[in-house]
Coordinates of N, CA and C in Angstrom, one line a residue:
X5 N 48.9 28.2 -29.3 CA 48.5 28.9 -28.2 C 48.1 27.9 -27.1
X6 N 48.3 28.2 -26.3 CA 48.0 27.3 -24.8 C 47.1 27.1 -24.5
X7 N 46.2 26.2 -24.4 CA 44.4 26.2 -24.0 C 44.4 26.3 -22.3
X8 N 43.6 26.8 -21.8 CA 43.6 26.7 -20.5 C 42.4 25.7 -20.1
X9 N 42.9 24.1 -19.7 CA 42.3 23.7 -19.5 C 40.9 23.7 -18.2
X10 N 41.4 24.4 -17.5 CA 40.4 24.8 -16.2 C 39.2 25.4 -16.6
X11 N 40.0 26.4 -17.5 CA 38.8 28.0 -18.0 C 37.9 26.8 -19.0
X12 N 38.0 25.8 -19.4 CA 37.0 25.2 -20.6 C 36.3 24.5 -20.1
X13 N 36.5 24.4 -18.7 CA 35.2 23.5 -18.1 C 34.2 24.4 -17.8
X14 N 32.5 24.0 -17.3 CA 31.7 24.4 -16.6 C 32.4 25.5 -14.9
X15 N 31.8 26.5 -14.6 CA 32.2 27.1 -13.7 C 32.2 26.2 -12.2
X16 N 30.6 25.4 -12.4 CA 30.4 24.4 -11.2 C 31.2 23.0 -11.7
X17 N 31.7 22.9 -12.4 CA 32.6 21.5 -12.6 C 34.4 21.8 -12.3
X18 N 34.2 22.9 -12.6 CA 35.9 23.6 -12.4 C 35.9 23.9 -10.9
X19 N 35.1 24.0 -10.1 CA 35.2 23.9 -8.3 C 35.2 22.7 -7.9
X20 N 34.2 21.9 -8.9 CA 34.4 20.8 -8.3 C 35.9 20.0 -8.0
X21 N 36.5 20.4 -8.8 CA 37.7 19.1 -9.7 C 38.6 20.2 -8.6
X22 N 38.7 21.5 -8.1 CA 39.5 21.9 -7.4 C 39.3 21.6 -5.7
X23 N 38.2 21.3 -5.7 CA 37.6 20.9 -4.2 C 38.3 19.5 -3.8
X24 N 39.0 19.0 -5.1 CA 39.6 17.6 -5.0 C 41.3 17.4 -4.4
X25 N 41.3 18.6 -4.4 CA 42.8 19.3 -3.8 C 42.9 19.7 -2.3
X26 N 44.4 19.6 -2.1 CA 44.1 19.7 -1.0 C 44.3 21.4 -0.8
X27 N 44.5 21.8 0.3 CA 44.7 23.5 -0.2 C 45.7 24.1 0.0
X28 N 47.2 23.1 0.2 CA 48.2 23.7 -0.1 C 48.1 23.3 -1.8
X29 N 47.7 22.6 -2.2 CA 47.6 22.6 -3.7 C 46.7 23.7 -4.4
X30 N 45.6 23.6 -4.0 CA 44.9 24.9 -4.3 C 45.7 25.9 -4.2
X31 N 46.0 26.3 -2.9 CA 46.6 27.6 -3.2 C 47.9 28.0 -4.6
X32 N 48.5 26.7 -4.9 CA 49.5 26.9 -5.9 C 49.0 27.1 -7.1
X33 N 47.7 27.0 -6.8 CA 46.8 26.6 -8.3 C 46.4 28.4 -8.6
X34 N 46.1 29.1 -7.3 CA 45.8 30.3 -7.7 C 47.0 31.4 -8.2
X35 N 48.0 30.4 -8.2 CA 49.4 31.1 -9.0 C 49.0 31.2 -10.6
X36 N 48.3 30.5 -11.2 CA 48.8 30.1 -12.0 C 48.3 31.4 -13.6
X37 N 47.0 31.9 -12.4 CA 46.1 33.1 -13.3 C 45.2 33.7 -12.4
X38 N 44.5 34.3 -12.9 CA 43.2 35.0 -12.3 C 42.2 34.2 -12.5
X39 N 41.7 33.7 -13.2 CA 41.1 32.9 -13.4 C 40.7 31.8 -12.4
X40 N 41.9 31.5 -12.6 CA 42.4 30.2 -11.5 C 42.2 30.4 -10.1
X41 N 42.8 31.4 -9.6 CA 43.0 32.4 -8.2 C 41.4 32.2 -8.3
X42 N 40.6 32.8 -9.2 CA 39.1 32.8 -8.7 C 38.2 31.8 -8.3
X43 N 38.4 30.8 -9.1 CA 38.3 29.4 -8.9 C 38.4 28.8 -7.8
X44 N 39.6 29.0 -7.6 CA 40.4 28.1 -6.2 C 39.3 28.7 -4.9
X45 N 39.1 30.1 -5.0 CA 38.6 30.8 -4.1 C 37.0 30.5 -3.8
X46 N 36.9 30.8 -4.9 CA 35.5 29.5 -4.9 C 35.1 28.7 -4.4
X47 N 35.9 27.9 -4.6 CA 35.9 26.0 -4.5 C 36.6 26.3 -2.9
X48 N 36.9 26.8 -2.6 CA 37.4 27.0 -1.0 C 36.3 27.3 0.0
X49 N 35.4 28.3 -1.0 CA 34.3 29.2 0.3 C 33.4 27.8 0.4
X50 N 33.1 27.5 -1.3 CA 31.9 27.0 -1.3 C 32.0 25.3 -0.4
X51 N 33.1 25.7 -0.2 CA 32.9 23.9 1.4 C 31.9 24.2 2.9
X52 N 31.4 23.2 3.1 CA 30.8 23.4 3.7 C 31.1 23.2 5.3
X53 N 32.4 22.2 5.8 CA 32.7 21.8 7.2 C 32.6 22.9 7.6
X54 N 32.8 22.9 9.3 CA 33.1 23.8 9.9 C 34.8 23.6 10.0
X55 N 35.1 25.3 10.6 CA 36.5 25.1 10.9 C 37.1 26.2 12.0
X56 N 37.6 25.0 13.0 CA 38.2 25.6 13.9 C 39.8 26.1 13.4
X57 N 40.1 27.3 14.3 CA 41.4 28.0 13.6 C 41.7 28.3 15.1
X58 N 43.3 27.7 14.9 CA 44.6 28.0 16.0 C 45.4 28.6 15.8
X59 N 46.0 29.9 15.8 CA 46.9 30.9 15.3 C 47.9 30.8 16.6
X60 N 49.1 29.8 16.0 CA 49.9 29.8 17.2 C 51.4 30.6 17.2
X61 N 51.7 31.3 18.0 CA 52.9 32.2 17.7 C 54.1 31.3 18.3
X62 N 55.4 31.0 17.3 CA 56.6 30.5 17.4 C 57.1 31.4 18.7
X63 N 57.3 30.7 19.8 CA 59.1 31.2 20.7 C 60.5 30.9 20.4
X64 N 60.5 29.5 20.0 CA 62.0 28.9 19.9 C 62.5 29.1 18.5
X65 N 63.5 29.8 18.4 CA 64.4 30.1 16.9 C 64.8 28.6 16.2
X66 N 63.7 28.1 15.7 CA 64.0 26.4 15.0 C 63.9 27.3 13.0
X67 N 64.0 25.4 12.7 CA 64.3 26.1 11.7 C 63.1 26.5 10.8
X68 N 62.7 27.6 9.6 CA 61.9 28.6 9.4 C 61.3 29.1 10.7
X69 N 62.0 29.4 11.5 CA 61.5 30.5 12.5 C 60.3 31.6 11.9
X70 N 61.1 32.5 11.0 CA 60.5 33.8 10.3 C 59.2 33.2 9.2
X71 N 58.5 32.0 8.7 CA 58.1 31.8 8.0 C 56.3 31.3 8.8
X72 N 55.8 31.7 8.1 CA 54.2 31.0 8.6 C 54.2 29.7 7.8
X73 N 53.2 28.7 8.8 CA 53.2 27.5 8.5 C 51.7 27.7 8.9
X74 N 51.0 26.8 7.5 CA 49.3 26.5 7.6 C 49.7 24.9 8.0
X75 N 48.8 24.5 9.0 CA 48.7 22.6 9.0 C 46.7 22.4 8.8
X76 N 46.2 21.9 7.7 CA 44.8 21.5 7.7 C 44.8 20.3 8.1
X77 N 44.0 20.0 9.3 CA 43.8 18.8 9.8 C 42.6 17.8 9.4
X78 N 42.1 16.8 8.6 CA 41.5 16.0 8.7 C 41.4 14.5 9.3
X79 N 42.4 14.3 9.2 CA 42.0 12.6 9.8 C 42.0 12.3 11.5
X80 N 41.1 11.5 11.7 CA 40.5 10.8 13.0 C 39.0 11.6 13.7
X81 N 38.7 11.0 14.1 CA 37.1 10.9 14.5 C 37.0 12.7 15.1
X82 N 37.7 13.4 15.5 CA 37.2 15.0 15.7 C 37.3 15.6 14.4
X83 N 37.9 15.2 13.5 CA 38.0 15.9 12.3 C 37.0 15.3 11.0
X84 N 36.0 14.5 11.1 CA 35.2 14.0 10.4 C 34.0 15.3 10.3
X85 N 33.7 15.8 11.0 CA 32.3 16.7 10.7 C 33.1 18.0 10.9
X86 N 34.8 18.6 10.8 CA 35.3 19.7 11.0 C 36.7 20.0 10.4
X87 N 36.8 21.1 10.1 CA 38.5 20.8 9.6 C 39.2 21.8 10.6
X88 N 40.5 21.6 11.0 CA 41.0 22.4 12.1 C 42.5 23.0 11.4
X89 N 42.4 24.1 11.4 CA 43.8 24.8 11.0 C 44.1 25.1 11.7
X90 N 45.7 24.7 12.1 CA 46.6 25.0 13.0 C 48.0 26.7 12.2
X91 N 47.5 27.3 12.2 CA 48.4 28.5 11.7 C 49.4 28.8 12.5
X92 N 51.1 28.4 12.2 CA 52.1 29.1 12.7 C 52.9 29.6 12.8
X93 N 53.0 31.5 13.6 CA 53.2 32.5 13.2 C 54.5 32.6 13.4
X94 N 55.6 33.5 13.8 CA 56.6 33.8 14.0 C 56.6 35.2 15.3
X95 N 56.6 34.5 16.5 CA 56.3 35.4 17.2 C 57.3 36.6 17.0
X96 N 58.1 37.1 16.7 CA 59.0 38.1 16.5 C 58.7 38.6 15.5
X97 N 58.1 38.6 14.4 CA 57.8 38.8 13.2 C 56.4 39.4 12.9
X98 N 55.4 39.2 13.9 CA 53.8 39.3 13.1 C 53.8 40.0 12.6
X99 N 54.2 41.7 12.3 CA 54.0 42.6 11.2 C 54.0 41.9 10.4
X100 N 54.8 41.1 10.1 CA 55.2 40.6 8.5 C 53.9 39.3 8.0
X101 N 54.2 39.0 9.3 CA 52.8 37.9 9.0 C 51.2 38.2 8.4
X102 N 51.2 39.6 9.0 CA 49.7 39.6 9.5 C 48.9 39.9 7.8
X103 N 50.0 40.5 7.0 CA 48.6 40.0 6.0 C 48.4 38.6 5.1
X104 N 49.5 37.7 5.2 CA 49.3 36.6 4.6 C 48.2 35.9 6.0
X105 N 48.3 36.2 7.2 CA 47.6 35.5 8.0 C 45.5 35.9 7.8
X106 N 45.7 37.3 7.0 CA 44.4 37.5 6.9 C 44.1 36.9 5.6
X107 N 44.7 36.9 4.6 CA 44.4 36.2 3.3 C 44.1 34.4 3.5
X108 N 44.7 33.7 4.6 CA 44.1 32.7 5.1 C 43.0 32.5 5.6
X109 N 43.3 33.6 6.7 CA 41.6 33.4 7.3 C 40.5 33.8 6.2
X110 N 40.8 34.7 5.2 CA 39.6 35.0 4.1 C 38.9 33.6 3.5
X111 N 40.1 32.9 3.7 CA 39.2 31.2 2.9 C 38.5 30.6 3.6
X112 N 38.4 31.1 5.3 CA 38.1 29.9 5.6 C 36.9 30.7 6.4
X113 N 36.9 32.4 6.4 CA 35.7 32.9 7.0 C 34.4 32.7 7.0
X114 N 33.6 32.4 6.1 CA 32.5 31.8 5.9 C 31.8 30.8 6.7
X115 N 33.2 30.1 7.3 CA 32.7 28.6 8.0 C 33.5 28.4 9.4
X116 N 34.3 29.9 9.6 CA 35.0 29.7 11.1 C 34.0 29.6 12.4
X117 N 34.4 28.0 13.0 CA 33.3 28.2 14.6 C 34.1 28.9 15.2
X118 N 35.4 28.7 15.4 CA 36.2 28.4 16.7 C 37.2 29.2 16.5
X119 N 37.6 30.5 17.1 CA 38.9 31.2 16.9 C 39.9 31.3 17.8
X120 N 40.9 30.9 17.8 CA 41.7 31.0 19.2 C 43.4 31.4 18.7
X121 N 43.6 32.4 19.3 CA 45.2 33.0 19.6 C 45.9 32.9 20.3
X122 N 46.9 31.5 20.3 CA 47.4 30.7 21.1 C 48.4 31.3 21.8
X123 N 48.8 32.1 22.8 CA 50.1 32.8 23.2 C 50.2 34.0 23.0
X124 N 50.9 34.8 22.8 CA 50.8 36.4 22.2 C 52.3 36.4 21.2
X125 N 52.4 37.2 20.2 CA 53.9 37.7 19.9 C 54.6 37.8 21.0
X126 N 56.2 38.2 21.1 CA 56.7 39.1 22.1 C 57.4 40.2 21.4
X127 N 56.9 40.4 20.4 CA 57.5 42.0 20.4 C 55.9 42.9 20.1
X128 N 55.0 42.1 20.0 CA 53.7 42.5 19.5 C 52.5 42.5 20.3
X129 N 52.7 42.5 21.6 CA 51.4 42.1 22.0 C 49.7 42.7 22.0
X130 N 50.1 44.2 21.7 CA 48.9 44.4 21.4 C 48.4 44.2 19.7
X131 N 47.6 43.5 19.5 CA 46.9 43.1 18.0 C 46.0 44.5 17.7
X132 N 46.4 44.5 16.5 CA 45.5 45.7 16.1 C 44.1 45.3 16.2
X133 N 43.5 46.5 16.5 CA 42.1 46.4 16.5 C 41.2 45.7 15.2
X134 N 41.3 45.7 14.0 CA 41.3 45.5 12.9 C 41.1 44.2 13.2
X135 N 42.0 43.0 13.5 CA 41.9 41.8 13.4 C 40.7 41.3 14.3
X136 N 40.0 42.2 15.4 CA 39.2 41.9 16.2 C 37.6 42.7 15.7
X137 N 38.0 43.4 14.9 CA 36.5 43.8 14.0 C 36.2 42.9 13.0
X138 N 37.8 42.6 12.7 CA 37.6 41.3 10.8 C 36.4 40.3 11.2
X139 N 36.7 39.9 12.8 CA 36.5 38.2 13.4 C 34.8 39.2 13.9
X140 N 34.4 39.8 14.0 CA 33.3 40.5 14.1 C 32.2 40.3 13.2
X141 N 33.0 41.2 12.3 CA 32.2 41.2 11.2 C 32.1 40.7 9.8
X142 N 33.0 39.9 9.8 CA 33.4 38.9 8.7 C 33.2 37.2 8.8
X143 N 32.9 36.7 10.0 CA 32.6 35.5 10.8 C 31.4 35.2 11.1
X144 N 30.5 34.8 10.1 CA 28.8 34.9 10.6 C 28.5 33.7 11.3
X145 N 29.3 32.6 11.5 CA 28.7 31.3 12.0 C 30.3 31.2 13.5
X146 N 30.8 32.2 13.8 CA 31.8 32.2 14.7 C 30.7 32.1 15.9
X147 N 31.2 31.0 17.1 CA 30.4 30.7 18.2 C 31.7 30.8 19.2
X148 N 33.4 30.8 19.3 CA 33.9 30.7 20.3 C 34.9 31.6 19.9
X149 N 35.7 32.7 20.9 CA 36.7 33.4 20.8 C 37.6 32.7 22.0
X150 N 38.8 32.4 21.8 CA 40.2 32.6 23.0 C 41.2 33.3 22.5
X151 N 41.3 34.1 23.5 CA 42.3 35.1 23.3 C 42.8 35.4 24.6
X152 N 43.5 34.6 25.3 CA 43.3 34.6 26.9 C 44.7 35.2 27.1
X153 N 45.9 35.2 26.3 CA 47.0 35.2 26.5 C 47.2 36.8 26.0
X154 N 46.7 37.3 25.1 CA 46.9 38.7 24.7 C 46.0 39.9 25.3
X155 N 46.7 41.4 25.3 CA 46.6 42.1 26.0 C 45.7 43.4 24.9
X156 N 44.6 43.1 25.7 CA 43.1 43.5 25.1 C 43.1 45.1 25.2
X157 N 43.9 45.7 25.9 CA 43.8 47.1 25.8 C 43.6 48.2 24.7
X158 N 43.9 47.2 23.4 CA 43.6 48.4 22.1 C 42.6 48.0 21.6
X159 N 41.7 47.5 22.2 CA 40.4 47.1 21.1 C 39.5 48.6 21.6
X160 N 39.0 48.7 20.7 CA 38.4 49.7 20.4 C 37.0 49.5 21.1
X161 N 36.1 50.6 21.6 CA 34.5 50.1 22.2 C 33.7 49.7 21.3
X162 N 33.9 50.0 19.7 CA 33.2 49.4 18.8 C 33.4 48.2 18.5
X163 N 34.3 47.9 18.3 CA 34.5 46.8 18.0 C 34.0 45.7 19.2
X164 N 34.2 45.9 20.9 CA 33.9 45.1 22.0 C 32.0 45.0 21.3
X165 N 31.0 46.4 21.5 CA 29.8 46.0 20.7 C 29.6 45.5 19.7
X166 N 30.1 45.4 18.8 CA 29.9 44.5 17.5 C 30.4 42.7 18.3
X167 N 31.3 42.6 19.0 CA 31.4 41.6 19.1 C 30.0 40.9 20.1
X168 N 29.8 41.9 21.3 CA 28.4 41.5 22.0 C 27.1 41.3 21.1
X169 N 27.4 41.9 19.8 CA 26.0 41.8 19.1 C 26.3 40.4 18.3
X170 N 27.1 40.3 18.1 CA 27.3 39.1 17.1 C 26.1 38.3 17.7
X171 N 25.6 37.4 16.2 CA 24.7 36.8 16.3 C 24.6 35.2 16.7
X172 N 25.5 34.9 16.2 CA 25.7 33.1 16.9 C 27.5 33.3 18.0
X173 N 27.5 34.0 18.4 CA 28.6 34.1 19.1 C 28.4 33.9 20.7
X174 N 29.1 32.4 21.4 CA 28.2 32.1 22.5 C 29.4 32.3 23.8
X175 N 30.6 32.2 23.5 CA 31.7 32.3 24.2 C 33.0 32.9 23.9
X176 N 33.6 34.1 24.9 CA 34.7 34.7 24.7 C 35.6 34.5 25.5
X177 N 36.7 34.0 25.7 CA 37.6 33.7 26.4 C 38.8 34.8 26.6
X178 N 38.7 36.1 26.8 CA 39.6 36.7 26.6 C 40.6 37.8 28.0
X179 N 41.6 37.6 27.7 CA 42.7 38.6 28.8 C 43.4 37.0 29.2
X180 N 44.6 38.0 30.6 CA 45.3 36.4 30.6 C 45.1 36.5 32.0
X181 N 44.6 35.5 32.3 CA 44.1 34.8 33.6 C 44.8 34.4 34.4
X182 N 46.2 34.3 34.1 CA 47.6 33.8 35.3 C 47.7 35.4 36.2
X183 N 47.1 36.5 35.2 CA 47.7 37.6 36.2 C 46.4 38.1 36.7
X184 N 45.0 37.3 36.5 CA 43.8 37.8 36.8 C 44.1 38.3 38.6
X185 N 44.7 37.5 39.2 CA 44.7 37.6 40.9 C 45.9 39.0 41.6
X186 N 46.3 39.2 40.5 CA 47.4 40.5 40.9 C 46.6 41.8 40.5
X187 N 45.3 41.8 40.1 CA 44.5 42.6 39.9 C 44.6 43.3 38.6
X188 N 43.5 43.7 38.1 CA 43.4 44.3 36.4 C 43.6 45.6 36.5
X189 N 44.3 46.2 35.5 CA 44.3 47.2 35.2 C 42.8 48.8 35.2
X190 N 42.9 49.5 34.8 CA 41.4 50.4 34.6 C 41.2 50.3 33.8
X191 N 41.6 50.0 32.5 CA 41.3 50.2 30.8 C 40.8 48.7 30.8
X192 N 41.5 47.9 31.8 CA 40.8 46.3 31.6 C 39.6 46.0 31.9
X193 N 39.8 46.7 33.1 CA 38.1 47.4 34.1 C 37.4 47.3 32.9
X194 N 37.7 48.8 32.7 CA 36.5 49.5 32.0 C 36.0 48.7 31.0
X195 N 36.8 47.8 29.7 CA 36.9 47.0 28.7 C 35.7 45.8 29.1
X196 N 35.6 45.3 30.6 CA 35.4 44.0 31.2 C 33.9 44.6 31.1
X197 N 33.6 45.8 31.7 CA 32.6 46.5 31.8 C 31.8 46.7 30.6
X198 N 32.4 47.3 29.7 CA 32.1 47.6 28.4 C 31.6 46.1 28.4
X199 N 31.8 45.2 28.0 CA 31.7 43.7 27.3 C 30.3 43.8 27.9
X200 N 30.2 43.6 29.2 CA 29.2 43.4 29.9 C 28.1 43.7 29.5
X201 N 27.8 45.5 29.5 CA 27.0 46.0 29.5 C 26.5 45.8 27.6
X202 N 27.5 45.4 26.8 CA 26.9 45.5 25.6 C 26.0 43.9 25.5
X203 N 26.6 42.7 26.4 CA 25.8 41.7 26.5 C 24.4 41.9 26.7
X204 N 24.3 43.0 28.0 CA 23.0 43.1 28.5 C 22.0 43.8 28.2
X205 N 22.5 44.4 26.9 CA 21.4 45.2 26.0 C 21.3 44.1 25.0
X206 N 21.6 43.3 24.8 CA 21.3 42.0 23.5 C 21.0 41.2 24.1
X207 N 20.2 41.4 25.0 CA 19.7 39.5 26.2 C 18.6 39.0 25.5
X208 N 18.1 40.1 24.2 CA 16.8 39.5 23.3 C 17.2 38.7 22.2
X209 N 18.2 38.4 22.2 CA 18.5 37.3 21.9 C 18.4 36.0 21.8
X210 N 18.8 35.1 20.8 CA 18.4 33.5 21.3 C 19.4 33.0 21.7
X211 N 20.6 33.2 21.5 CA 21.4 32.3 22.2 C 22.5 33.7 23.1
X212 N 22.4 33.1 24.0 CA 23.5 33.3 25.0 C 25.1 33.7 25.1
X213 N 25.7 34.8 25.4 CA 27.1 35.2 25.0 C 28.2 34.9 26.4
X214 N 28.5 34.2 26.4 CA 29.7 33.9 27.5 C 30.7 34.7 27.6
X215 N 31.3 35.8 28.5 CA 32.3 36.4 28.2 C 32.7 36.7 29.5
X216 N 34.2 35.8 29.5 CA 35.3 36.0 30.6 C 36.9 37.1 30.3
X217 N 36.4 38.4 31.0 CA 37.9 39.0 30.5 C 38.6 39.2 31.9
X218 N 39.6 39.0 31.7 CA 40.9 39.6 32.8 C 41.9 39.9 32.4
X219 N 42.2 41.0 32.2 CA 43.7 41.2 32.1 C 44.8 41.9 32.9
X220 N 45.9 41.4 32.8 CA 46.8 41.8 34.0 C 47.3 43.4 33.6
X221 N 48.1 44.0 34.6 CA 48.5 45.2 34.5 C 49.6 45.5 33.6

């Protein structure tokens, strides 16, 4: 019978030895059992860096166009106190993406500062509301949102308040600002308004919420 050598160590010595991996290795590692998968998951949350995340959507048909690509960035002097994941999506595709792209972000929620949505799909541009409640209420140490390029009109007014309440959340970067001068829509209006007004009922606060929206028509 096959011993599993993982399962026979201590719980806190079996994170350890997988914290020693990188996390495309880890992740192979949660193939291997349940067990394992729980482990890996573990030994993922229980890190302590921060981590900035870049969700960048493909335009040019290269090759794996259709496939998501994680890059974890450590080395050189911005990457010493942070780890930065570069996620890249398949702009034609994000249905297909979007739940392996949430089962990423699940590793790294605990410790995301920095969230930003580099460009928009083009067959997708509005993002489900869903992914803007996840980053709400699943993100307790999130301090920056950009989302400058996608078109904010399906977010939901609950979700805009949960995001004004958020507690360490200091800056939103959101709508696209090239079409800020051809003037905003009313649902953008209203949206820009909404943001506002939920800032200004949380000013008892300690820290400060930045929030720039524009979006075009």
């Amino acid at each position: 019978m096959w011993a599993d050598p993982l399962g026979a160590l201590p719980r806190t010595l079996a994170r350890k030895v997988l914290r020693l991996l990188s996390l495309k290795d880890r992740t192979r590692c949660e193939r291997v059992s349940k067990l394992w998968r729980s482990i890996a998951m573990e030994a993922t949350r229980s890190e302590t860096k921060p981590v900035w995340v870049y969700v960048i959507f493909r335009k040019n048909h290269c090759s794996g166009h259709e496939k998501m690509t994680v890059n974890i960035s450590f080395d050189g002097p911005i990457f010493w106190n942070r780890q930065v994941a570069y996620i890249y999506c398949c702009s034609c595709h994000f249905e297909e993406h979007e739940g392996p792209l949430m089962a990423i972000l699940g590793k790294f929620e605990q410790r995301v500062e920095r969230m930003c949505l580099v460009d928009r799909p083009v067959d997708y541009p509005f993002l489900p509301d869903s992914i803007f409640s996840y980053m709400a209420k699943c993100m307790p140490k999130l301090q920056f949102i950009y989302l400058r390029e996608l078109d904010l009109e399906k977010i939901n007014r609950a979700t805009v308040v949960e995001l004004a309440n958020h507690s360490t959340l200091k800056k939103a970067m959101l709508g696209d600002f090239e079409e800020e001068q051809t003037g905003s829509s009313p649902a953008s209006q209203s949206l820009s308004q909404s943001m506002s007004q939920s800032i200004s009922e949380t000013s008892d606060q300690p820290d400060t919420v930045t929030v720039q929206v524009a979006t075009g028509p």
